Amino acid sequence: MAIRKRKSTTLAHVSKMRPRHKDPIETPITTNCTDSESHYHAGVSGHPEPPPEGLAPEPSPPGQAPDAGTSSAPSPPRTGPHRQVKTGTSDVLEKWRPLFPFLLEDILFTEADPNIPGPCSSCQSPATARCIECFGRRAACVACLCKSHVHMPFHWVEVWMSTHFVKTDLSSLGLSTYLGHNALPCPHLSAKSQPSKFVVTHTNGIHELSLYYCHCPGRPTEQSQLLRAHLFPATVEYPKSLFTFALLKEWHIHTLTSKKGAYDFVRALGHLTDNGFPHSVKNRYREFSMVSRVWRHLAMVKRSGNFHGLVLPGRDPALLTVPCYTCPWPGFNLPDKWKQVPAHLSYIYRIELGGDGNFGLQKKSKHDDPNDHSLAPHQGFFVDEVKMRPYLKQIEEEDPSNFSQRRAVGFRQGRLNDLENSDILTARGMVDLQKGERFGHMDFAFAGALEGLEDLAILFTYDVACIYEVNFRQRFERQFPHLADTVKHVTMKLPRMHMLAHKELCHTVYALCYAWGAGIVSGESVEHPWSEHNQVGLSTREMSAGGRHDTLNDFLSFWNWLKVQQMSLFLGRKLKEGLIGQERTTAYFRGLTALAGPDNVSEWEQMSTDAVVVGTGSRKKVESVYLLDRNAVPSTGKVYSELCEQEITAAQDKTNQAAVGVPPGAAQMIKTALEIEDQQCSLRFRAETAEDSDTQVEDSLSGQRDRLGRSLERLRKQQLDLAGDLSTLLPTDDVNGSSNDHPEDDLIGLPSDFTPEERSKYNLHLLARQELAMRLGRAYDLLAAVQEAVKHKAAFIQHKKDNARGQKDNLRAGVPIRMAEENCKRLAKTYNFNYAKLLVLSGPDLIIPPIVATPGIAEDAVMQVPKGKKRKRDDDLSSKASSPVLPAPAVTCRGLQLIDLSKDLVARDLQKARHLGDSKYEASWIWTTPIPAGATEHDMKAWSLEVSRVDWFRARAEKDRHDENVNKLHADFRHTIKAYRSMARLWTVAGERTDTSRGAQAFAHQKAAMFLRMAQECEEEYVESRRDKLDGEKLDYSLP
């Protein structure tokens, strides 16, 4: 589990483990920062932003490849399905193709040497060898070749064997290497001394080396002599294998950028040594694994400033991670009087963190060294597991996926981490999950990320924030009392895309778009590093626990450093985009304000923007100025209440009773009938989709049918009490209660089940009006349920795309998707069945689409009685009740329509990148808000004003978020510049220490110069990017 800051720091990330993996998985916290390769600190991780568009290489002209020079003008592109796109590649390759024989001739020419046999250019002895590493490959005798290579002992040479060259190393030709005296023999070296034999691994292969140590009095140890000669020994005592610094540095960069493993790297070195017989080359994989791990750790210690004694305010000096230099950091990159900022601008000094779980960094359960611990325990991204385990045993909590606030359940556990919004992972913000994702894991990750943030307000995004914060502060007061005051200043919200998996209440209460000070942050940056780091997971899952932690610490640190390196360009690009967005949203808001008029605006400005949650349990709902008033849209409950009120009024007033014309209890009977109808639709759908051989399902269906039959019996008695004439319309067995084995096929006995002639004959018109009103409200209820179900299905599909890996995971993830798909179809068919009844009841006073046939709509789009089932009436009503004439969709979507199961049950993928032609995408009509049918002119005006009010509030919120975004980006620039300068001063002081070596002093001054240059480049980018070129110290850049 990881937490992440808004700019460059990530808090904690917990790795969710697959069931077969029993060992812990980690959770990091990250921060978004950038650093150079020579100085990256381990810390929070994030995903580097793509290079700014302004720095992208310009595309080559048509028909011309880069560096290919000019070429003939390309032919005009053809149009149509078979048109060709010229990229220039084919033109360039066609010029090379006829030259292939000549190219091979020249390449093969180098396999021999025209000067061999011949005299050596230095001593005139026969030239029999040449160096293939030196430019020009000058032929020479063996003695001169060794003499010229005393400082280059790892060059490969070739010796002519009368017919061909044979590759060998200089040691086999007699070259010896001396340490401590500029490649000359030590004066104290005995004549009888024998060289030490080593196997040395260099960037070009694996060599043998004859080496003499220095024997002067007061000489360094043999280990120090090797290291100062850029040779790293494989063991502490009696080493026989050495690795050059050049090799270790090259491998380090390769593995960080390409995720190449040590095994493949050493294997490639074997092929470089002897590509014909690589199996004959000495295998140094085991030794290299140990040395590379030590090298990783030492590089982190050196670059973090830990060895030089750098102490940053509010930060544990033992940490080796790369911090976020952009996020607010008291005493380091903030002005002295930052606490005196006006309250409405205090968000510019608020840090933003995010947490989520990753599935791609598991560890296999395998036998390895139980004593193999990390070389940097508690100095990197992982929390102290020794302290975390007792805490997990103390707390008892429910799985986050079981809470009602979250619709999409069944998500599999994995790794959790915390991250800052700037994509930088935070130190001690990652934890390993042992048995699924628990809030205790996130607590420890979050606690690690909060260290040093005691003076700051915090915005935290988490995909289950609505659940996590319920007892969050109580747990911290009990387990982390030193952070009890800090968590009081934590505001929790949902990431923008993860809200898809939550109910509508969360969409308002926990929405970033309505959160003061949030800007336009998405809260999703915690997932940015996953695609990069999951590539490492293929290697780390095989490692020991300690090796895995050390490797991940290194990779996450490198991620942070990449973010630090790119921070200036990233902020500049974002500020330019932010200024454009600010102008756009401000202009739109001004236009809506002018259209609304001063009276309405004045009234709206007095309204509170705080969301109000009313009700409890399943009836809980939210009221907000950002949502349309649901009272303006019919619902079953609302219509039922109105009809009951009319019945009460009629009972007190005989005139009203005559006007109403229906007996008391009619509304209750219709409501009960509609509930039974819903049970019938669900039962029919389940029976249609059930497998014949599934006895368990058949038993369940039998029980449901029994209960449904009893409900129908009670309904019949209620109907006959209200309208005794119904006994002549309903079949005999229906009047006495359902005797059918399939009560889901029985008629409900509402006016919509009868013909207009029958309704007129038995005086059911007024009862039909009540049914019409109830069904209209039910239509809106069902439409809302369909929308909810479609979003639920989309959440499961997105979860599968993001986290399912392999056949087992995909099969498991497919189960909830199929269930969600069935739920969507069931609700849609129920809606269509209700809509069909509306058409049966509708008259000229009901505004609905015209009743004409719609081509292309599947027949099973309406919940029909299965074919072959016996109808209960002699005159078949299926043409009216079960399969009515289907209406054509309304052009303006102002009324209700039939749901097309093949087209309408989809939600647009908001995570998919924009592409050419997607502007033609038309959302399904179910995502619009139809104007209630039968609305009067007064209702239309009230509805229009309601829509205008919501649009105005949402536009104002969007403008405010863009203003905040611009203000925060200006502040981020100032924070980053000051942080770079602070780091330059700290490294300068370290370089002036007299108790360190000249090399340590030189390294410190190198770092100081690097940070000073980064500060200067950031200042230049800040001047170029901002609108106000003169004043970059303002706090508020909002537009009026």
mmCIF file with all atom_site columns, N, CA and C in Angstrom, residues 652-681:
data_model
loop_
_atom_site.group_PDB
_atom_site.id
_atom_site.type_symbol
_atom_site.label_atom_id
_atom_site.label_alt_id
_atom_site.label_comp_id
_atom_site.label_asym_id
_atom_site.label_entity_id
_atom_site.label_seq_id
_atom_site.pdbx_PDB_ins_code
_atom_site.Cartn_x
_atom_site.Cartn_y
_atom_site.Cartn_z
_atom_site.occupancy
_atom_site.B_iso_or_equiv
_atom_site.pdbx_formal_charge
_atom_site.auth_seq_id
_atom_site.auth_comp_id
_atom_site.auth_asym_id
_atom_site.auth_atom_id
_atom_site.pdbx_PDB_model_num
ATOM 1  N N  . GLN A 1 652 ? -62.211 12.931  3.440   1.00 0.00 ? 652 GLN A N  1
ATOM 2  C CA . GLN A 1 652 ? -62.720 14.035  4.248   1.00 0.00 ? 652 GLN A CA 1
ATOM 3  C C  . GLN A 1 652 ? -63.658 14.936  3.461   1.00 0.00 ? 652 GLN A C  1
ATOM 4  N N  . ASP A 1 653 ? -63.596 14.818  2.153   1.00 0.00 ? 653 ASP A N  1
ATOM 5  C CA . ASP A 1 653 ? -64.381 15.709  1.299   1.00 0.00 ? 653 ASP A CA 1
ATOM 6  C C  . ASP A 1 653 ? -65.065 14.861  0.231   1.00 0.00 ? 653 ASP A C  1
ATOM 7  N N  . LYS A 1 654 ? -66.381 14.729  0.352   1.00 0.00 ? 654 LYS A N  1
ATOM 8  C CA . LYS A 1 654 ? -67.099 13.881  -0.596  1.00 0.00 ? 654 LYS A CA 1
ATOM 9  C C  . LYS A 1 654 ? -66.965 14.375  -2.028  1.00 0.00 ? 654 LYS A C  1
ATOM 10 N N  . THR A 1 655 ? -66.850 15.700  -2.203  1.00 0.00 ? 655 THR A N  1
ATOM 11 C CA . THR A 1 655 ? -66.688 16.240  -3.554  1.00 0.00 ? 655 THR A CA 1
ATOM 12 C C  . THR A 1 655 ? -65.388 15.769  -4.160  1.00 0.00 ? 655 THR A C  1
ATOM 13 N N  . ASN A 1 656 ? -64.323 15.842  -3.354  1.00 0.00 ? 656 ASN A N  1
ATOM 14 C CA . ASN A 1 656 ? -63.027 15.379  -3.841  1.00 0.00 ? 656 ASN A CA 1
ATOM 15 C C  . ASN A 1 656 ? -63.049 13.887  -4.108  1.00 0.00 ? 656 ASN A C  1
ATOM 16 N N  . GLN A 1 657 ? -63.793 13.148  -3.258  1.00 0.00 ? 657 GLN A N  1
ATOM 17 C CA . GLN A 1 657 ? -63.847 11.708  -3.471  1.00 0.00 ? 657 GLN A CA 1
ATOM 18 C C  . GLN A 1 657 ? -64.490 11.391  -4.811  1.00 0.00 ? 657 GLN A C  1
ATOM 19 N N  . ALA A 1 658 ? -65.518 12.135  -5.130  1.00 0.00 ? 658 ALA A N  1
ATOM 20 C CA . ALA A 1 658 ? -66.143 11.914  -6.438  1.00 0.00 ? 658 ALA A CA 1
ATOM 21 C C  . ALA A 1 658 ? -65.192 12.272  -7.560  1.00 0.00 ? 658 ALA A C  1
ATOM 22 N N  . ALA A 1 659 ? -64.399 13.309  -7.327  1.00 0.00 ? 659 ALA A N  1
ATOM 23 C CA . ALA A 1 659 ? -63.443 13.717  -8.363  1.00 0.00 ? 659 ALA A CA 1
ATOM 24 C C  . ALA A 1 659 ? -62.348 12.676  -8.522  1.00 0.00 ? 659 ALA A C  1
ATOM 25 N N  . VAL A 1 660 ? -61.898 12.174  -7.352  1.00 0.00 ? 660 VAL A N  1
ATOM 26 C CA . VAL A 1 660 ? -60.862 11.158  -7.442  1.00 0.00 ? 660 VAL A CA 1
ATOM 27 C C  . VAL A 1 660 ? -61.426 9.890   -8.054  1.00 0.00 ? 660 VAL A C  1
ATOM 28 N N  . GLY A 1 661 ? -62.577 9.457   -7.582  1.00 0.00 ? 661 GLY A N  1
ATOM 29 C CA . GLY A 1 661 ? -63.289 8.354   -8.204  1.00 0.00 ? 661 GLY A CA 1
ATOM 30 C C  . GLY A 1 661 ? -62.719 6.985   -7.952  1.00 0.00 ? 661 GLY A C  1
ATOM 31 N N  . VAL A 1 662 ? -61.846 6.836   -7.012  1.00 0.00 ? 662 VAL A N  1
ATOM 32 C CA . VAL A 1 662 ? -61.279 5.527   -6.705  1.00 0.00 ? 662 VAL A CA 1
ATOM 33 C C  . VAL A 1 662 ? -61.419 5.289   -5.217  1.00 0.00 ? 662 VAL A C  1
ATOM 34 N N  . PRO A 1 663 ? -61.629 4.044   -4.818  1.00 0.00 ? 663 PRO A N  1
ATOM 35 C CA . PRO A 1 663 ? -61.809 3.761   -3.393  1.00 0.00 ? 663 PRO A CA 1
ATOM 36 C C  . PRO A 1 663 ? -60.491 3.889   -2.641  1.00 0.00 ? 663 PRO A C  1
ATOM 37 N N  . PRO A 1 664 ? -60.541 4.129   -1.351  1.00 0.00 ? 664 PRO A N  1
ATOM 38 C CA . PRO A 1 664 ? -59.322 4.169   -0.531  1.00 0.00 ? 664 PRO A CA 1
ATOM 39 C C  . PRO A 1 664 ? -58.585 2.831   -0.602  1.00 0.00 ? 664 PRO A C  1
ATOM 40 N N  . GLY A 1 665 ? -57.278 2.896   -0.586  1.00 0.00 ? 665 GLY A N  1
ATOM 41 C CA . GLY A 1 665 ? -56.452 1.689   -0.665  1.00 0.00 ? 665 GLY A CA 1
ATOM 42 C C  . GLY A 1 665 ? -56.033 1.324   -2.065  1.00 0.00 ? 665 GLY A C  1
ATOM 43 N N  . ALA A 1 666 ? -56.523 2.064   -3.072  1.00 0.00 ? 666 ALA A N  1
ATOM 44 C CA . ALA A 1 666 ? -56.151 1.743   -4.459  1.00 0.00 ? 666 ALA A CA 1
ATOM 45 C C  . ALA A 1 666 ? -54.656 1.962   -4.688  1.00 0.00 ? 666 ALA A C  1
ATOM 46 N N  . ALA A 1 667 ? -54.127 3.057   -4.136  1.00 0.00 ? 667 ALA A N  1
ATOM 47 C CA . ALA A 1 667 ? -52.707 3.329   -4.332  1.00 0.00 ? 667 ALA A CA 1
ATOM 48 C C  . ALA A 1 667 ? -51.854 2.226   -3.719  1.00 0.00 ? 667 ALA A C  1
ATOM 49 N N  . GLN A 1 668 ? -52.234 1.766   -2.534  1.00 0.00 ? 668 GLN A N  1
ATOM 50 C CA . GLN A 1 668 ? -51.485 0.686   -1.889  1.00 0.00 ? 668 GLN A CA 1
ATOM 51 C C  . GLN A 1 668 ? -51.567 -0.586  -2.707  1.00 0.00 ? 668 GLN A C  1
ATOM 52 N N  . MET A 1 669 ? -52.752 -0.871  -3.263  1.00 0.00 ? 669 MET A N  1
ATOM 53 C CA . MET A 1 669 ? -52.895 -2.078  -4.074  1.00 0.00 ? 669 MET A CA 1
ATOM 54 C C  . MET A 1 669 ? -52.013 -2.013  -5.308  1.00 0.00 ? 669 MET A C  1
ATOM 55 N N  . ILE A 1 670 ? -51.970 -0.855  -5.986  1.00 0.00 ? 670 ILE A N  1
ATOM 56 C CA . ILE A 1 670 ? -51.156 -0.721  -7.199  1.00 0.00 ? 670 ILE A CA 1
ATOM 57 C C  . ILE A 1 670 ? -49.669 -0.845  -6.849  1.00 0.00 ? 670 ILE A C  1
ATOM 58 N N  . LYS A 1 671 ? -49.277 -0.222  -5.756  1.00 0.00 ? 671 LYS A N  1
ATOM 59 C CA . LYS A 1 671 ? -47.879 -0.308  -5.323  1.00 0.00 ? 671 LYS A CA 1
ATOM 60 C C  . LYS A 1 671 ? -47.494 -1.751  -5.036  1.00 0.00 ? 671 LYS A C  1
ATOM 61 N N  . THR A 1 672 ? -48.356 -2.477  -4.333  1.00 0.00 ? 672 THR A N  1
ATOM 62 C CA . THR A 1 672 ? -48.088 -3.885  -4.044  1.00 0.00 ? 672 THR A CA 1
ATOM 63 C C  . THR A 1 672 ? -48.020 -4.696  -5.327  1.00 0.00 ? 672 THR A C  1
ATOM 64 N N  . ALA A 1 673 ? -48.927 -4.431  -6.255  1.00 0.00 ? 673 ALA A N  1
ATOM 65 C CA . ALA A 1 673 ? -48.943 -5.152  -7.525  1.00 0.00 ? 673 ALA A CA 1
ATOM 66 C C  . ALA A 1 673 ? -47.659 -4.918  -8.314  1.00 0.00 ? 673 ALA A C  1
ATOM 67 N N  . LEU A 1 674 ? -47.171 -3.693  -8.315  1.00 0.00 ? 674 LEU A N  1
ATOM 68 C CA . LEU A 1 674 ? -45.935 -3.400  -9.043  1.00 0.00 ? 674 LEU A CA 1
ATOM 69 C C  . LEU A 1 674 ? -44.743 -4.098  -8.396  1.00 0.00 ? 674 LEU A C  1
ATOM 70 N N  . GLU A 1 675 ? -44.738 -4.190  -7.078  1.00 0.00 ? 675 GLU A N  1
ATOM 71 C CA . GLU A 1 675 ? -43.667 -4.912  -6.410  1.00 0.00 ? 675 GLU A CA 1
ATOM 72 C C  . GLU A 1 675 ? -43.701 -6.387  -6.777  1.00 0.00 ? 675 GLU A C  1
ATOM 73 N N  . ILE A 1 676 ? -44.895 -6.974  -6.842  1.00 0.00 ? 676 ILE A N  1
ATOM 74 C CA . ILE A 1 676 ? -45.011 -8.375  -7.246  1.00 0.00 ? 676 ILE A CA 1
ATOM 75 C C  . ILE A 1 676 ? -44.603 -8.533  -8.710  1.00 0.00 ? 676 ILE A C  1
ATOM 76 N N  . GLU A 1 677 ? -44.955 -7.571  -9.536  1.00 0.00 ? 677 GLU A N  1
ATOM 77 C CA . GLU A 1 677 ? -44.554 -7.624  -10.941 1.00 0.00 ? 677 GLU A CA 1
ATOM 78 C C  . GLU A 1 677 ? -43.037 -7.622  -11.071 1.00 0.00 ? 677 GLU A C  1
ATOM 79 N N  . ASP A 1 678 ? -42.368 -6.853  -10.233 1.00 0.00 ? 678 ASP A N  1
ATOM 80 C CA . ASP A 1 678 ? -40.904 -6.829  -10.254 1.00 0.00 ? 678 ASP A CA 1
ATOM 81 C C  . ASP A 1 678 ? -40.346 -8.197  -9.877  1.00 0.00 ? 678 ASP A C  1
ATOM 82 N N  . GLN A 1 679 ? -40.982 -8.865  -8.907  1.00 0.00 ? 679 GLN A N  1
ATOM 83 C CA . GLN A 1 679 ? -40.556 -10.211 -8.536  1.00 0.00 ? 679 GLN A CA 1
ATOM 84 C C  . GLN A 1 679 ? -40.779 -11.177 -9.687  1.00 0.00 ? 679 GLN A C  1
ATOM 85 N N  . GLN A 1 680 ? -41.882 -11.023 -10.405 1.00 0.00 ? 680 GLN A N  1
ATOM 86 C CA . GLN A 1 680 ? -42.142 -11.885 -11.552 1.00 0.00 ? 680 GLN A CA 1
ATOM 87 C C  . GLN A 1 680 ? -41.074 -11.705 -12.631 1.00 0.00 ? 680 GLN A C  1
ATOM 88 N N  . CYS A 1 681 ? -40.741 -10.464 -12.913 1.00 0.00 ? 681 CYS A N  1
ATOM 89 C CA . CYS A 1 681 ? -39.721 -10.196 -13.949 1.00 0.00 ? 681 CYS A CA 1
ATOM 90 C C  . CYS A 1 681 ? -38.380 -10.807 -13.557 1.00 0.00 ? 681 CYS A C  1
#
